[in-house]
Tab-separated table of C-alpha atoms in Angstrom:
chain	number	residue	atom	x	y	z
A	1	UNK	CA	104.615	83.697	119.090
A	2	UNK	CA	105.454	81.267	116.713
A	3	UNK	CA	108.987	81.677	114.926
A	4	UNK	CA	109.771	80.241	111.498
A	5	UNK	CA	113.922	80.765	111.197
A	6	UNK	CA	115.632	80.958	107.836
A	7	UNK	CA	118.888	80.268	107.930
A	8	UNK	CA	120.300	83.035	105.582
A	9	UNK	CA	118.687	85.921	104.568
A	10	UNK	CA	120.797	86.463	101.605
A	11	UNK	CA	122.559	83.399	99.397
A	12	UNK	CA	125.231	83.380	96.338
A	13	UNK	CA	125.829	80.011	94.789
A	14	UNK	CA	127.046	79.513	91.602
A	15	UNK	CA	125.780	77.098	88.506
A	16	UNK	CA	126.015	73.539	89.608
A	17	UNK	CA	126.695	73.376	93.123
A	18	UNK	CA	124.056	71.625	95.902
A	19	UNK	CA	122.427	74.308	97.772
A	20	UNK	CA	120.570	73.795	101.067
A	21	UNK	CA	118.161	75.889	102.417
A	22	UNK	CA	117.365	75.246	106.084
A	23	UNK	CA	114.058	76.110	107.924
A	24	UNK	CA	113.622	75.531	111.444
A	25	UNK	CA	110.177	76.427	113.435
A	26	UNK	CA	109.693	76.232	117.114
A	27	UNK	CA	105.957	75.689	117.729
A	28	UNK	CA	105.908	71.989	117.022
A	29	UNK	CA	104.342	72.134	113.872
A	30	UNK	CA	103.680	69.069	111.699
A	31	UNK	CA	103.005	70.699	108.764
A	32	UNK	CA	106.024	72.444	106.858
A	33	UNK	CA	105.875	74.364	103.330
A	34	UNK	CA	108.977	75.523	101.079
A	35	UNK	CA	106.983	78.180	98.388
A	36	UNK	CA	109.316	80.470	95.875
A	37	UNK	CA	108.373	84.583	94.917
A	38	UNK	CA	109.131	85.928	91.756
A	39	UNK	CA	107.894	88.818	90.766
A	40	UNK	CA	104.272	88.745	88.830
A	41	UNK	CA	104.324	85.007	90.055
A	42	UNK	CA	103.240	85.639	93.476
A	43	UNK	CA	104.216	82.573	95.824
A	44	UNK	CA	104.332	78.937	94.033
A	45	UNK	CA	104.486	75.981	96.355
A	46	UNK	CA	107.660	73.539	95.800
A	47	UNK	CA	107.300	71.048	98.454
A	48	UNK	CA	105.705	70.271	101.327
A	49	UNK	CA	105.872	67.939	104.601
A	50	UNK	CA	102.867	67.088	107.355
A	51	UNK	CA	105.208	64.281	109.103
A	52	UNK	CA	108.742	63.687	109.847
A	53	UNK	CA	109.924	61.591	106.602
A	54	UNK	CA	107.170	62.499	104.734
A	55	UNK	CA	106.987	64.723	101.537
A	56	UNK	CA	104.688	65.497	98.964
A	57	UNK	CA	105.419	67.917	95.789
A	58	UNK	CA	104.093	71.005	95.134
A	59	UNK	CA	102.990	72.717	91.786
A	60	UNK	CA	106.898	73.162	90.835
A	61	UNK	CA	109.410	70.347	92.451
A	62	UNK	CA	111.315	69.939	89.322
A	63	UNK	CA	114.563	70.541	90.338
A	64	UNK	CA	114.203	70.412	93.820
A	65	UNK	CA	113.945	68.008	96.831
A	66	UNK	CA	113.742	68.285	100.571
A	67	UNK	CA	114.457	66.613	103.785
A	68	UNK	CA	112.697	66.190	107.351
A	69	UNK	CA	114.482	64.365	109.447
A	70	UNK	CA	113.341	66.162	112.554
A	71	UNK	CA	109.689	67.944	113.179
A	72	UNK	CA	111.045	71.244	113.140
A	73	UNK	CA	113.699	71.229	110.355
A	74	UNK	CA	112.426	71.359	106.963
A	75	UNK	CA	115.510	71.472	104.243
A	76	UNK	CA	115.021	72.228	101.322
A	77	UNK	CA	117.599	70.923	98.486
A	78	UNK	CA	118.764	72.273	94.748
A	79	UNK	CA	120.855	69.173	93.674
A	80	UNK	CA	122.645	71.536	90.794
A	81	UNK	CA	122.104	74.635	90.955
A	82	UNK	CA	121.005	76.662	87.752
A	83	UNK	CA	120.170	80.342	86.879
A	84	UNK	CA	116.580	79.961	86.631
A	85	UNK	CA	116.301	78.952	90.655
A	86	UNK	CA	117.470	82.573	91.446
A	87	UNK	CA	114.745	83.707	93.643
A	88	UNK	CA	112.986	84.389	97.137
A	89	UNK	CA	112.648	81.442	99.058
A	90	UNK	CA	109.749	81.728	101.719
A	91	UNK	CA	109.616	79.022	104.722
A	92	UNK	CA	106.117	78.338	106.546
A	93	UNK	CA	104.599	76.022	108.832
A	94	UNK	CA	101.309	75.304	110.256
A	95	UNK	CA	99.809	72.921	112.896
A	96	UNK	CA	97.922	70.259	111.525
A	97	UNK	CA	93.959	70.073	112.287
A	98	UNK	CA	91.836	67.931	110.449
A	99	UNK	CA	88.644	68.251	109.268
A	100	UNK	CA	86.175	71.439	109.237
A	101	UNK	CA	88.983	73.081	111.388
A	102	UNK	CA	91.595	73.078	109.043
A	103	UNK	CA	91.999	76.860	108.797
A	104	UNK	CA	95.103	77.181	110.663
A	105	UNK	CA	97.227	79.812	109.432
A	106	UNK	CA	100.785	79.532	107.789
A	107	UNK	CA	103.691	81.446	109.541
A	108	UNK	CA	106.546	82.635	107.476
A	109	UNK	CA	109.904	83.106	107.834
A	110	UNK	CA	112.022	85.721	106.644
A	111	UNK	CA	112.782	84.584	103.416
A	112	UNK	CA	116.103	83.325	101.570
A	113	UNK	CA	117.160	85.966	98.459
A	114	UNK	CA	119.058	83.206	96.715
A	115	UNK	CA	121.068	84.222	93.941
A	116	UNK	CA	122.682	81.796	91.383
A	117	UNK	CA	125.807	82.914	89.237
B	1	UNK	CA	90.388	74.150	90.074
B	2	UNK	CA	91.586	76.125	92.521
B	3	UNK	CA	92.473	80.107	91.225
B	4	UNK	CA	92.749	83.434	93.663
B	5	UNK	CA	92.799	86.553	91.837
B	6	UNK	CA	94.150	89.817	93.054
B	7	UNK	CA	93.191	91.618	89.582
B	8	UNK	CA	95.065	94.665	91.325
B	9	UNK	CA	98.619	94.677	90.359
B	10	UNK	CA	99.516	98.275	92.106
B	11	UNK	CA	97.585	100.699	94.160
B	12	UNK	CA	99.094	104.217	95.314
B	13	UNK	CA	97.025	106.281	97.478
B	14	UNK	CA	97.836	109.299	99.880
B	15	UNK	CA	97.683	108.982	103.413
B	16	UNK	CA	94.705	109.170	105.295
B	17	UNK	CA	92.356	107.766	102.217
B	18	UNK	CA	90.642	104.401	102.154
B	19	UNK	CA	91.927	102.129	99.721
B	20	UNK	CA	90.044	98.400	98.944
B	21	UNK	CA	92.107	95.649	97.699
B	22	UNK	CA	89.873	92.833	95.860
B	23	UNK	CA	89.925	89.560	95.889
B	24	UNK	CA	87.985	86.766	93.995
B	25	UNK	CA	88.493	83.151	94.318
B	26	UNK	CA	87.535	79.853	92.728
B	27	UNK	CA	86.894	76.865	94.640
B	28	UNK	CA	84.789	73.449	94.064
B	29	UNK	CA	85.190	72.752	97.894
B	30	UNK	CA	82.080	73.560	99.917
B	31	UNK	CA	84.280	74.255	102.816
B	32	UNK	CA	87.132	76.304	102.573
B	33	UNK	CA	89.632	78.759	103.951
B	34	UNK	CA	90.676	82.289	103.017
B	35	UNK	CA	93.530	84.203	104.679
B	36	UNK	CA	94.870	87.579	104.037
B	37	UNK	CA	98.603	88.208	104.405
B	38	UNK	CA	100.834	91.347	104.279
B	39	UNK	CA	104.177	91.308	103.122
B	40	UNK	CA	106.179	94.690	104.350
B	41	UNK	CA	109.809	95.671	102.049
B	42	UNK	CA	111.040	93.300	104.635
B	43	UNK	CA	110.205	90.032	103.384
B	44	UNK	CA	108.492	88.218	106.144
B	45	UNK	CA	104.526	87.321	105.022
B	46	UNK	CA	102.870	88.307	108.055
B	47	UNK	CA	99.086	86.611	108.560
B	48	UNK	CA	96.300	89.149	109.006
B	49	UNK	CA	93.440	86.947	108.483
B	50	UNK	CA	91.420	83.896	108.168
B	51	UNK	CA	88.036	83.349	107.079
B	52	UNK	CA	85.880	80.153	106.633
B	53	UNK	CA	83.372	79.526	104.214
B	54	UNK	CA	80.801	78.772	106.780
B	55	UNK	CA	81.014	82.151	108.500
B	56	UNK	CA	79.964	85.239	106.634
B	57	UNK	CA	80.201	87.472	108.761
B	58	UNK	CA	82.435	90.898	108.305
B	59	UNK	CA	85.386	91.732	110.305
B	60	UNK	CA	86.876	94.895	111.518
B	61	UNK	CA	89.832	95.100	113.443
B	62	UNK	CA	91.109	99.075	113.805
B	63	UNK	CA	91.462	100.138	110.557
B	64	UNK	CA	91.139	96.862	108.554
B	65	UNK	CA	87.731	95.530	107.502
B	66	UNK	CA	87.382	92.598	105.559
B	67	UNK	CA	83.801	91.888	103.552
B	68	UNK	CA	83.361	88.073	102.634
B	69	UNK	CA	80.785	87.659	100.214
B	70	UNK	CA	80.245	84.237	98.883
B	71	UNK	CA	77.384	85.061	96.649
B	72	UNK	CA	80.723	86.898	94.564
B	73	UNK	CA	83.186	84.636	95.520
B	74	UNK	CA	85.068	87.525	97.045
B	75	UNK	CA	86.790	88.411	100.393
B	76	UNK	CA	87.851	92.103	99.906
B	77	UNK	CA	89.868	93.737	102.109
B	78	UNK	CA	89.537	97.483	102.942
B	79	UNK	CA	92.222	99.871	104.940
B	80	UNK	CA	90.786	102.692	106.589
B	81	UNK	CA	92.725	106.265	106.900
B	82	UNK	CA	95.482	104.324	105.594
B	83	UNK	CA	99.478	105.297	106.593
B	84	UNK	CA	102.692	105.113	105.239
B	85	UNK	CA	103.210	101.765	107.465
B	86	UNK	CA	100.456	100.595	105.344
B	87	UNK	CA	103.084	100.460	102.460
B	88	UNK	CA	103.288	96.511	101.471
B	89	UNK	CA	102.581	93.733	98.707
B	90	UNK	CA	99.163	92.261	100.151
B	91	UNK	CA	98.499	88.519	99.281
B	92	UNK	CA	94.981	86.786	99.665
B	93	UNK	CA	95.072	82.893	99.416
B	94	UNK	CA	92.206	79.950	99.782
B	95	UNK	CA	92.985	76.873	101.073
B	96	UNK	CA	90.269	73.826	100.396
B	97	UNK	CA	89.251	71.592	102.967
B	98	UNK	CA	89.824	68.685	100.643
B	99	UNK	CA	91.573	65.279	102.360
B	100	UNK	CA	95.143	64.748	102.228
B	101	UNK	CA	96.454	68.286	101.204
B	102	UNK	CA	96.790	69.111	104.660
B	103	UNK	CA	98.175	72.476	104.363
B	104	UNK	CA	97.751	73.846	101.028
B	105	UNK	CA	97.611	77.628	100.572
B	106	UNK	CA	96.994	79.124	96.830
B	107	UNK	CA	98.509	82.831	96.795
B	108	UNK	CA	96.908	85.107	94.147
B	109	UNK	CA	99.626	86.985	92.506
B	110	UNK	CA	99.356	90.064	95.737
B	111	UNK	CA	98.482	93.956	95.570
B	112	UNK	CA	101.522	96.144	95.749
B	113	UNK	CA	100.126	99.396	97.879
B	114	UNK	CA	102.146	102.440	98.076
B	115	UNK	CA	100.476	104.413	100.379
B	116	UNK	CA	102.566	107.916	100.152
B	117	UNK	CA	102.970	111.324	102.638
């Protein structure tokens, strides 16, 4: 079974501090995803990596960046905290197939309550 | 564009009834991707599904039936004699086959179903 790991479940920062999230997944994965849920939102995508050292932004990076500096960490960074990143942070990865076989499935972690103060 | 819409926000039904949870999608890809994931009060998205656009057939598995019709644009999803455990925010979400977005799931905005005693 694959296993996405969250490293918190539950997070209080307060206004203006660095917050990392950390993902790890054990299934050697290339392709990583960082998505936030709020409620009537659903889940918006942030960032996401198919490569060590490679990053591309999702529909709402503002405010955020990441790190992969290893295949199965994917960090994910708030460089100042503010009220408005208070949220569920969701973790996924996925192996990477190209072509008409690209329907492999994401796998989710737990998910990060982060709360900022 | 890419859109999923889940057009139910909240569904409560009473154990042992069927209960259908809709889905519609927009896509400009000819081949694409839908899955279906369930999210329990626990947090962690778990996958249920996956579907390509090049395969219409149905799929039952126990008491879950999904009917892909493409004619509609819509992969429904239909719980049999549903239970309590049944009791989750449901999330369907397309992912194109387009190059370079390797990964890319779009989440419509999920089906809360209560499912009570």
């Amino acid at each position: 079974d694959v296993k996405v790991t969250q490293s918190s479940r539950y997070l209080v920062k307060r206004t203006g501090e660095k917050v990392f999230l950390e993902c790890v997944q054990d299934m050697d994965h290339e392709n990583m995803f960082w998505y936030r849920q709020d409620p009537g939102l659903g889940l918006r995508l942030i960032y996401f990596s198919y490569d060590v050292k490679m990053k591309e932004k999702g529909d709402i990076p503002e405010g955020y960046s990441v790190s992969r500096e290893k295949k199965e960490r994917f960090s994910l960074i708030l460089e100042s905290a503010s009220t408005n990143q208070t949220s569920m942070y969701l973790c996924a990865s996925s192996l990477l197939i190209p072509g008409p076989y690209s329907n492999q499935p994401q796998h989710f972690g737990d998910g990060t309550r982060l709360s900022i103060l | 564009a890419q859109k999923v819409t889940q057009a139910q926000t909240e569904i409560s039904v009473v154990e042992k009834e069927d209960v259908t949870l809709d889905c519609v999608y927009e896509t400009r890809d000819t081949t694409y991707y839908l899955f279906w994931y369930k999210q329990p009060p626990s947090g962690e998205l778990v996958f249920l599904i996956r579907r390509n656009s090049f395969d219409e057939q149905n799929e039952i598995s126990g008491r879950y039936s999904w009917n892909f019709q493409k004619s509609t644009s819509s992969f429904n999803f239909t719980i049999t004699a549903s239970q309590v455990v049944d009791s989750a925010v449901y999330f369907c979400a397309l992912k194109g086959d387009y190059g370079g977005s390797q990964g890319n799931l779009i989440f419509g905005k999920g089906t809360k179903l209560s499912v009570k005693p």
